[in-house]
Short mmCIF file of C-alpha atoms and ligand atoms in Angstrom, two decimals:
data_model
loop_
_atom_site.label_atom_id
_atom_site.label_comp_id
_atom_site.label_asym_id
_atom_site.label_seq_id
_atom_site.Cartn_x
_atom_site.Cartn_y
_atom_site.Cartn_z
CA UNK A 1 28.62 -4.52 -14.08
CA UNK A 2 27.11 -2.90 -10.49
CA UNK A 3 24.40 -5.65 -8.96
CA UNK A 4 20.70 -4.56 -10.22
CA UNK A 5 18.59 -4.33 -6.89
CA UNK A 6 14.80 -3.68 -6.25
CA UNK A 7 14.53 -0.25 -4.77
CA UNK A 8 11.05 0.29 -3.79
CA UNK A 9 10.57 3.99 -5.13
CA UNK A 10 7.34 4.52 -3.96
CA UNK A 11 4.63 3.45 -1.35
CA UNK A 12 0.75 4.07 -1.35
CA UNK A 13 -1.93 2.34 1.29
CA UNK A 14 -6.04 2.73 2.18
CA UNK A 15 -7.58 1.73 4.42
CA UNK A 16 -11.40 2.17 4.50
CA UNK A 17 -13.30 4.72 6.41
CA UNK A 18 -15.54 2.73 8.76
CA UNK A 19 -14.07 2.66 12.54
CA UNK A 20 -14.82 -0.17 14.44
CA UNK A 21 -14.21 0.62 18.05
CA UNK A 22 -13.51 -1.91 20.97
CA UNK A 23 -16.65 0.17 22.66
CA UNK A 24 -18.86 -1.17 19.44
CA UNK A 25 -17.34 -4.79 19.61
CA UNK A 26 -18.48 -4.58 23.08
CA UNK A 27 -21.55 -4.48 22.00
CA UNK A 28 -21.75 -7.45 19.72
CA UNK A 29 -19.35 -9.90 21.67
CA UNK A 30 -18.59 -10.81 25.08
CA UNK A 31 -15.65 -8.71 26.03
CA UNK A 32 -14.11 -5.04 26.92
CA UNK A 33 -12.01 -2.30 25.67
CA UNK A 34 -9.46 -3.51 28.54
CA UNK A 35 -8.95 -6.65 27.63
CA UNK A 36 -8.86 -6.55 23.79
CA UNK A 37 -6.40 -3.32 24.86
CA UNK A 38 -4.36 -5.16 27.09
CA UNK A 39 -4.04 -8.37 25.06
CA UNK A 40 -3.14 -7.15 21.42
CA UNK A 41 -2.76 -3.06 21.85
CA UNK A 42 -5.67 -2.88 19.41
CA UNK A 43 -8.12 -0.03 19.80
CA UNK A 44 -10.24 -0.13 16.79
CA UNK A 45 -9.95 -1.42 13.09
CA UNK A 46 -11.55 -0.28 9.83
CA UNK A 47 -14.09 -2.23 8.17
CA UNK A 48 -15.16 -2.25 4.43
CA UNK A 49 -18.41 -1.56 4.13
CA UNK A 50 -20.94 -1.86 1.09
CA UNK A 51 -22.43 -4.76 -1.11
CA UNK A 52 -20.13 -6.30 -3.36
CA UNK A 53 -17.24 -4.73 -2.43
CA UNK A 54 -14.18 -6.32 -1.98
CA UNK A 55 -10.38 -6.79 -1.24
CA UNK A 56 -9.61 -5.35 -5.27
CA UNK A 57 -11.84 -1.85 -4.36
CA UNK A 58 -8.90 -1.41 -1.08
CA UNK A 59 -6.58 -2.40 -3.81
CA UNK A 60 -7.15 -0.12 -6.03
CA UNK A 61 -7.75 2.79 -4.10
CA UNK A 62 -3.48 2.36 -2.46
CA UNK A 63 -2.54 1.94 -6.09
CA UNK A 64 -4.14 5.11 -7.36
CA UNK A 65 -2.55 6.95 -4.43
CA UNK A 66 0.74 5.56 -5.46
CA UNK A 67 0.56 6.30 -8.97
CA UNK A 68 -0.60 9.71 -8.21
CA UNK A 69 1.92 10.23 -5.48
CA UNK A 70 4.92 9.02 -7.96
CA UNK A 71 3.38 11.03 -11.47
CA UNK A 72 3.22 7.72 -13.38
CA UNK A 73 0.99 6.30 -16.09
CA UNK A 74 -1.27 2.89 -14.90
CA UNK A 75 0.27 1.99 -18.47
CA UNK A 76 3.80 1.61 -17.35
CA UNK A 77 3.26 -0.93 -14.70
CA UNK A 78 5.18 -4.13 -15.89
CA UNK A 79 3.48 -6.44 -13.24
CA UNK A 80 1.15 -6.69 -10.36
CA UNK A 81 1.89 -9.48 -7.44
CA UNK A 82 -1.04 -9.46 -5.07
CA UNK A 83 -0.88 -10.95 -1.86
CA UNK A 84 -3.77 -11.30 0.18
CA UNK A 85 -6.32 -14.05 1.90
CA UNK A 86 -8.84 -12.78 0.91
CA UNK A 87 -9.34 -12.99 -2.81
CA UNK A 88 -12.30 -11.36 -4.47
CA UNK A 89 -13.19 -14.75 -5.92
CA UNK A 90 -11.34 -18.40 -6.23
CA UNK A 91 -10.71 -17.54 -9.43
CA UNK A 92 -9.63 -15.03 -11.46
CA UNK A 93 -7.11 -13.72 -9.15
CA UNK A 94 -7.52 -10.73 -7.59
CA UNK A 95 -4.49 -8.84 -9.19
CA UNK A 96 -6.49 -9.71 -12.35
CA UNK A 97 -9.43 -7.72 -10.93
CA UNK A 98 -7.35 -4.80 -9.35
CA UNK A 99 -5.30 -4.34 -12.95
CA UNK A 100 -8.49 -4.04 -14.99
CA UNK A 101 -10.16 -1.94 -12.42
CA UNK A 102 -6.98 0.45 -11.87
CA UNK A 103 -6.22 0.76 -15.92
CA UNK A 104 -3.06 -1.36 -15.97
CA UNK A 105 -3.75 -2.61 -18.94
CA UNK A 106 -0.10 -3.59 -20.08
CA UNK A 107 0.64 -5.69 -16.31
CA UNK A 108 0.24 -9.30 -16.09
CA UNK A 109 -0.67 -10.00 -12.49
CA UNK A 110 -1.33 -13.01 -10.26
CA UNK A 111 -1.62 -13.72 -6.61
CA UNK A 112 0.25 -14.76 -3.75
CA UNK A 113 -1.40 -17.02 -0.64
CA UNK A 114 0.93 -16.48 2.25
CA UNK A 115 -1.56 -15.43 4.92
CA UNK A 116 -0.09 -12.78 7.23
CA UNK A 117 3.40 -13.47 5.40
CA UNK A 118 2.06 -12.72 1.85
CA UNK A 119 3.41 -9.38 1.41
CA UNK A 120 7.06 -10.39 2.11
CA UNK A 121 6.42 -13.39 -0.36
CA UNK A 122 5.54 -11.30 -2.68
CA UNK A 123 7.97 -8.95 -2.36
CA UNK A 124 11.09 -11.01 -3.10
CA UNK A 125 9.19 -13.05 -5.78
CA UNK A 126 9.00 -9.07 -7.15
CA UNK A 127 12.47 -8.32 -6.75
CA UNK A 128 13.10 -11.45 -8.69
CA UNK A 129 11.90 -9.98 -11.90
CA UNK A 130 13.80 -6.25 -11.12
CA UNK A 131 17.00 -8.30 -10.82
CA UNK A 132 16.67 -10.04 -13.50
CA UNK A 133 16.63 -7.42 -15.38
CA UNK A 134 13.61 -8.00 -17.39
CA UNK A 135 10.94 -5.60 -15.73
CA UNK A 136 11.05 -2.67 -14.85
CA UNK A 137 8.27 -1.30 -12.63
CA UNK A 138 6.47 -4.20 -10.05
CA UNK A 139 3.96 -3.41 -7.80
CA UNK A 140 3.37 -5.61 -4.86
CA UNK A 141 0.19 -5.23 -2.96
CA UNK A 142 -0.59 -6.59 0.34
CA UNK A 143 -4.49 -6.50 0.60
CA UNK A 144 -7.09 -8.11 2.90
CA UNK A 145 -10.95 -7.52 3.44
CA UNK A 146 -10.54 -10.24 6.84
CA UNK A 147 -14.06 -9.09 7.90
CA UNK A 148 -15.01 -10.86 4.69
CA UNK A 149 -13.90 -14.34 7.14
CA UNK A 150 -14.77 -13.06 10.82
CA UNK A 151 -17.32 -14.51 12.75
CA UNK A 152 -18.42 -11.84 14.82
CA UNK A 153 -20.05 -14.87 17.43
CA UNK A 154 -16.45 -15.53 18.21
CA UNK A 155 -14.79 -13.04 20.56
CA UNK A 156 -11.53 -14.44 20.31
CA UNK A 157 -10.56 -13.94 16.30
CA UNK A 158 -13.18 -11.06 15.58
CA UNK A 159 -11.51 -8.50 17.75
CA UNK A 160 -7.72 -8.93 16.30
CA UNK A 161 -8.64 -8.18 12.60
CA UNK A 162 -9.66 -5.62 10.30
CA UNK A 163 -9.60 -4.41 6.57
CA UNK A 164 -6.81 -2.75 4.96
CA UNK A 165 -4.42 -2.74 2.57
CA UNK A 166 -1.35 -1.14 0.46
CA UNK A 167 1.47 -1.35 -1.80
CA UNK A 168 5.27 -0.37 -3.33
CA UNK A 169 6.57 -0.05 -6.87
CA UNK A 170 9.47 -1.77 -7.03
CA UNK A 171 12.20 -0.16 -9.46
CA UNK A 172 15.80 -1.49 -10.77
CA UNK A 173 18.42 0.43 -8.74
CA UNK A 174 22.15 0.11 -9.43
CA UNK A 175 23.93 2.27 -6.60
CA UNK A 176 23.65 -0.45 -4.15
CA UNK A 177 19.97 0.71 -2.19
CA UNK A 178 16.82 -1.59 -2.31
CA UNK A 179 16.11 -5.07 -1.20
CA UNK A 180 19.15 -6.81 0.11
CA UNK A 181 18.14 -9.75 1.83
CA UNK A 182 15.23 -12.06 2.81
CA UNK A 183 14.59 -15.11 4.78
CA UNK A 184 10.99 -16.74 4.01
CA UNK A 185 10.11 -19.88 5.70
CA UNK A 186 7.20 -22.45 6.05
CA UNK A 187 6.44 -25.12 8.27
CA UNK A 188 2.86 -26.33 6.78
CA UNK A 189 2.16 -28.74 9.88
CA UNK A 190 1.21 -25.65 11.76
CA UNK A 191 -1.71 -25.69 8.93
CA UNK A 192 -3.93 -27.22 11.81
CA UNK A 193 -4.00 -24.31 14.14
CA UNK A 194 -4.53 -21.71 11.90
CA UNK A 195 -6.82 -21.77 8.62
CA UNK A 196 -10.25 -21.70 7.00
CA UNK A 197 -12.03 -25.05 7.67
CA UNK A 198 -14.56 -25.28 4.40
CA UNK A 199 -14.44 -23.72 1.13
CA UNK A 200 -11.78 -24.83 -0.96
CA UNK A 201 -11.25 -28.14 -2.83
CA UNK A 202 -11.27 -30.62 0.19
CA UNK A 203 -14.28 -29.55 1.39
CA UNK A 204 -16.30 -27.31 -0.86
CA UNK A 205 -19.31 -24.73 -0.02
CA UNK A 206 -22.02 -26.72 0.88
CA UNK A 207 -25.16 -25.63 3.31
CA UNK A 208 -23.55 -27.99 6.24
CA UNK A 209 -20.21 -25.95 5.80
CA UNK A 210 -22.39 -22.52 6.34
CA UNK A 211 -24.45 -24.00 8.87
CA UNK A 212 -21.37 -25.03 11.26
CA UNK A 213 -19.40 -21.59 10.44
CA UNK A 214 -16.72 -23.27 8.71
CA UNK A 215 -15.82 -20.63 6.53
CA UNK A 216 -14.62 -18.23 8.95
CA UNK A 217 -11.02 -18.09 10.36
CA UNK A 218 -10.71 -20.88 12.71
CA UNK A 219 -7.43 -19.68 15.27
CA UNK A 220 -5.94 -21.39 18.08
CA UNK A 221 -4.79 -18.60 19.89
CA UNK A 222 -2.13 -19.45 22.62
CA UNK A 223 -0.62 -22.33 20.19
CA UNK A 224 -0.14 -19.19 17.30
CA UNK A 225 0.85 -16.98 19.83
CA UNK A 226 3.61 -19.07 20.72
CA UNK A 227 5.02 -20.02 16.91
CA UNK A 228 4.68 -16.20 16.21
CA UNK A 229 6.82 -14.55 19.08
CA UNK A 230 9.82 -17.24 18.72
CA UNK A 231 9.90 -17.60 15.00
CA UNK A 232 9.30 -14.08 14.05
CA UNK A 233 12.14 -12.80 16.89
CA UNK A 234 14.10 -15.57 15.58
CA UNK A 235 14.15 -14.89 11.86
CA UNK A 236 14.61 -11.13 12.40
CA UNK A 237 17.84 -11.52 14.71
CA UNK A 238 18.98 -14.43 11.74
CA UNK A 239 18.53 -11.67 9.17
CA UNK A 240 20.53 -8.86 11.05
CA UNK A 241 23.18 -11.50 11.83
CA UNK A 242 23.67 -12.98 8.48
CA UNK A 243 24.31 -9.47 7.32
CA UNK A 244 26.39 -8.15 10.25
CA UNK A 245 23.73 -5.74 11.12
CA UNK A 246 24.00 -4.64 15.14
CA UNK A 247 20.98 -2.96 16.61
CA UNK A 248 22.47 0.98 16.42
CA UNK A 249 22.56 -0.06 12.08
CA UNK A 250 18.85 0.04 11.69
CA UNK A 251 16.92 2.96 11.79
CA UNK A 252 13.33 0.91 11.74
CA UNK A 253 11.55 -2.59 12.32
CA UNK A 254 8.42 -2.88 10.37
CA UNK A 255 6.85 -6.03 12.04
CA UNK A 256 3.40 -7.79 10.99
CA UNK A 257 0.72 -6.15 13.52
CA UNK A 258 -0.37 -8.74 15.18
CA UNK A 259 -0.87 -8.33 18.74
CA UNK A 260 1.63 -5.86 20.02
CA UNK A 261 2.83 -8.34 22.46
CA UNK A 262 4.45 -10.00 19.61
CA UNK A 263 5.89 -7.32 18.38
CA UNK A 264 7.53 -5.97 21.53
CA UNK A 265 9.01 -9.53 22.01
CA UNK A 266 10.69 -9.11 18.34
CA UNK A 267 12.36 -5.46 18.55
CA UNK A 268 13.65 -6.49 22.02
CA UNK A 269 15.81 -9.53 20.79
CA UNK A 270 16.78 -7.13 18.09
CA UNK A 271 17.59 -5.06 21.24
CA UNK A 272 15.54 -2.35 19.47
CA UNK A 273 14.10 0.62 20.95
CA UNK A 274 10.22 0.80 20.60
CA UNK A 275 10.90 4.69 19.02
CA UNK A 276 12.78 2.49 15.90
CA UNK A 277 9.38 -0.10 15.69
CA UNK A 278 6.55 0.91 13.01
CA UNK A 279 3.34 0.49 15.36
CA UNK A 280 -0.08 1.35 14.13
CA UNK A 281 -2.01 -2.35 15.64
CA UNK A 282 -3.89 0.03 17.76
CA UNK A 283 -5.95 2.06 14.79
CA UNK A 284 -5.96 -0.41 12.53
CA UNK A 285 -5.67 -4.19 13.86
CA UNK A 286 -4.52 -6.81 12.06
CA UNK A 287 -4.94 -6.44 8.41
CA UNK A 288 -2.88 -9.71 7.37
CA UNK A 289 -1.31 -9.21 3.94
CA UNK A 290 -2.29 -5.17 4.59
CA UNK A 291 -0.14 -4.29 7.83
CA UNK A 292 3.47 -3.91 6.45
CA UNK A 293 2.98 -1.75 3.59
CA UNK A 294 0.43 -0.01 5.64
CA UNK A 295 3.47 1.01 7.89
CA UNK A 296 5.57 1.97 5.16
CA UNK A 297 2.65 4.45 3.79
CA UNK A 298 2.12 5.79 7.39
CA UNK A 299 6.09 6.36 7.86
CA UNK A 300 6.95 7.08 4.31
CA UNK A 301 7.75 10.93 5.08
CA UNK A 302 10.27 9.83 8.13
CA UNK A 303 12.07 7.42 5.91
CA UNK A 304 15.72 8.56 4.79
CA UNK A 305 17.80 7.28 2.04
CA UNK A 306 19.98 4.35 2.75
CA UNK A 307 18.09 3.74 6.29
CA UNK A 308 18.14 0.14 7.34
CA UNK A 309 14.56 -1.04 7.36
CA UNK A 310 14.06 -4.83 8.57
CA UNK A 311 10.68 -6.17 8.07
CA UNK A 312 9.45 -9.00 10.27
CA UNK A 313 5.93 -11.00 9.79
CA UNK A 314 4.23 -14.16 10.77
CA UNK A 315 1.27 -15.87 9.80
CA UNK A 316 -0.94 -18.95 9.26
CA UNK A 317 0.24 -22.01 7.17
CA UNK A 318 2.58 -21.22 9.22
CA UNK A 319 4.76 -19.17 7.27
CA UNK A 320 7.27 -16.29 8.82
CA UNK A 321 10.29 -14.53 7.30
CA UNK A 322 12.11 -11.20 7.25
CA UNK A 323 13.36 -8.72 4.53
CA UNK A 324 16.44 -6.44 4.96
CA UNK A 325 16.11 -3.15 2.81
CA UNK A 326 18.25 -0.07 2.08
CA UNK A 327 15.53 2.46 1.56
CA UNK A 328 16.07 4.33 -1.83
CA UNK A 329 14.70 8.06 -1.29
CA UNK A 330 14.14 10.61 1.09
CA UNK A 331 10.93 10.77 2.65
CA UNK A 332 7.38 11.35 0.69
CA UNK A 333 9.04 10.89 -2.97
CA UNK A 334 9.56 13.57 -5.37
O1 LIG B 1 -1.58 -12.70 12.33
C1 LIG B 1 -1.58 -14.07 12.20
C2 LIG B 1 -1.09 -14.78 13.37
N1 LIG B 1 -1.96 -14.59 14.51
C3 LIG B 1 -1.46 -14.21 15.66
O2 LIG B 1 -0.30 -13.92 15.75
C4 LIG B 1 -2.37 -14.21 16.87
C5 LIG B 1 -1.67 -14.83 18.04
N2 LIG B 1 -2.49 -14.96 19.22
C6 LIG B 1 -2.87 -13.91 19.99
O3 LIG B 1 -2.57 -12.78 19.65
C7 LIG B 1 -3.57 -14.18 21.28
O4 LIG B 1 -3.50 -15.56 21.56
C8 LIG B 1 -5.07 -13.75 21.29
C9 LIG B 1 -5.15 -12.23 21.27
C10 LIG B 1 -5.78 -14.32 20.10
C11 LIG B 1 -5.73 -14.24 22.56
O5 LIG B 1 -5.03 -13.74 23.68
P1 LIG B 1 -4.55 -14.74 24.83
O6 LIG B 1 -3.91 -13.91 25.85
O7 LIG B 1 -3.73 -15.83 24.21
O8 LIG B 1 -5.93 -15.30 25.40
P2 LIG B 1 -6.42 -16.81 25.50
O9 LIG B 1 -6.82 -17.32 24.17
O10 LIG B 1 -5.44 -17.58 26.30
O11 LIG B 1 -7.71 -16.63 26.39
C12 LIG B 1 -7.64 -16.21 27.76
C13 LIG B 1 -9.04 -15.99 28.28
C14 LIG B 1 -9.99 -17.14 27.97
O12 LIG B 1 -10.89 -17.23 29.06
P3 LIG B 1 -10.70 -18.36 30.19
O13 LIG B 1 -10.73 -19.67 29.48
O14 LIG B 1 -9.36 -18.06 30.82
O15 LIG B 1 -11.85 -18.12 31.11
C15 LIG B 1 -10.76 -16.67 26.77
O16 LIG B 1 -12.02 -17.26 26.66
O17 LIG B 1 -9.60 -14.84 27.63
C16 LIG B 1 -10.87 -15.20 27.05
N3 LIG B 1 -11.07 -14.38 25.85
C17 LIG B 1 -11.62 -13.17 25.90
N4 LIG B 1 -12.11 -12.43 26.92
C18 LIG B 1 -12.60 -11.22 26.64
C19 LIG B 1 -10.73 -14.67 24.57
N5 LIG B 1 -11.06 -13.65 23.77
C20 LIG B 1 -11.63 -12.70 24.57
C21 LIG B 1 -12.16 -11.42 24.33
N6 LIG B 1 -12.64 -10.72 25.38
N7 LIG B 1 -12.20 -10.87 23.10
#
């Protein structure tokens, strides 16, 4: 019997409609266009505006453009992974939220905490259940509201991030296209340079945790800087190697968007041209569990069965890993 793989069959993404601009950050921190430009490549980000709105309303807005794009029923989605860092609440889990909210009403859903790495966690866990044979249609969702976390006092974190999100149905495929291969790692002492100090169960909300900022993302910088450009360069050369992929093989790198210095040091051990590297950091920043599938819904229509797509990410915890794929269909669907 021919291998059952996870094709993803269809991509949709949001990302809201509120521009941030370096010129307006420059207006709230101390710092300039030039340097936030020369540092990360980031121009301006989009922020989710509007009270009591969160990561489950960008959610559900890239699934409804999916399931509109592909002509399918809410009622036929099996399952519903959700990775973000962001939840709506502690608990229930967002995917919960974004199922009800969407009409999915036959998906069981939970979430997936892999900071920037979530959406490649999620997925392979995904493709588990296509191989197995025992689902057929999995969305994964990579989602964050970050400006839900920033603290715009602090000129070094608040001008990398921004809101975003999106996400890919994941279908059984037996002609040999889909998700081939993945290497996921985690090294959890680099917990300590990268993280949220207050506000889950060692040291719950209190007014001292408010009062000292604590529940905003607290970033070393140069010390992340310096795990993300070797281990994310590293695990994407491990994945072309282990499956005897040579540069001229893949057609496109879809890395984490990050700070575009990163990136550039990633496709060029690949010993990729930046024309093959999906790059959008400069309109939309770093949206965490949001910037891969945001580059597959931005590239969708250039995409050509059986290209050779390697994703690449990197993020807090620290966690890192890449995906191999053989994309499944020609361009925009349909
Ligand atoms: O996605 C999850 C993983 N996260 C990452 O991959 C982020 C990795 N890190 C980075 O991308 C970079 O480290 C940053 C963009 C966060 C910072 O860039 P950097 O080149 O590493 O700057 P730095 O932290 O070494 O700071 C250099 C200088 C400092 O001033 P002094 O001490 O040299 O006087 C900072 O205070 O730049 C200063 N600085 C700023 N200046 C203007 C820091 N932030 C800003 C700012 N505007 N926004």
């Amino acid at each position: 019997m021919q291998k059952i793989h996870a094709a993803i069959t269809a991509v949709g993404g949001y990302v809201p409609d509120y521009v941030m601009t370096n010129a307006e950050l420059e207006t709230i921190v101390d710092t300039t266009d030039e340097w936030i430009t020369t540092r990360t490549g980031i121009k301006e980000r989009r922020i989710l505006k509007g009270e009591g709105k969160g990561s489950s309303d960008i959610a559900v807005e890239a699934v409804k453009n999916l399931l509109q794009k592909k002509g399918i029923d809410p009622l036929e989605i099996d399952l519903v992974i959700c990775a973000t860092t962001t939840p709506d609440f502690q608990f229930p889990a967002t995917s919960n939220v974004i199922c009800d909210k969407a009409g999915m009403k036959n998906a069981f859903g939970y979430d997936i905490n892999a900071a920037c790495s979530g959406f490649l966690f999620a997925l392979t866990t995904g493709t588990q259940f296509i191989e197995s044979g025992r689902h057929k249609k999995v969305l994964v969702i990579g989602v964050d509201k970050m400006s839900s976390i920033l603290n715009y006092e602090d000129r070094a974190t608040c001008i990398i991030f921004g809101d975003g999100g999106g996400c890919v149905l994941l279908e059984p495929d037996t002609e040999g296209y889909g998700i081939i291969d993945s290497v996921l790692k985690t090294d959890g002492a680099g917990r300590a340079h990268l993280h949220q100090k207050a506000g889950g169960s060692v040291k719950p909300a209190t007014v001292e945790t408010v009062m000292a900022k604590e529940h905003f993302v607290y970033q070393e910088g140069q010390t992340v800087f310096k795990f993300a450009v070797k281990n994310m360069a590293d695990v994407a050369a491990e994945i072309m190697e282990r499956n005897h992929l040579k540069a001229d093989d893949i057609a496109w790198l879809v890395p984490h968007q990050a700070n575009k210095r990163i990136i550039a040091a990633t496709y060029e051990r690949m010993g990729l041209p930046e024309e093959k590297v999906m790059i959008n950091i400069e309109r939309f920043g770093n949206t965490t569990n949001g910037t891969l599938p945001l580059c597959l819904w931005e590239w969708e229509s250039k995409l050509r069965k059986g290209d050779n797509i390697v994703l690449a990410a990197f993020g807090g915890g620290f966690t890192w890993g890449a995906t191999y794929i053989r994309w499944a269909y020609d361009g925009n669907n349909q």
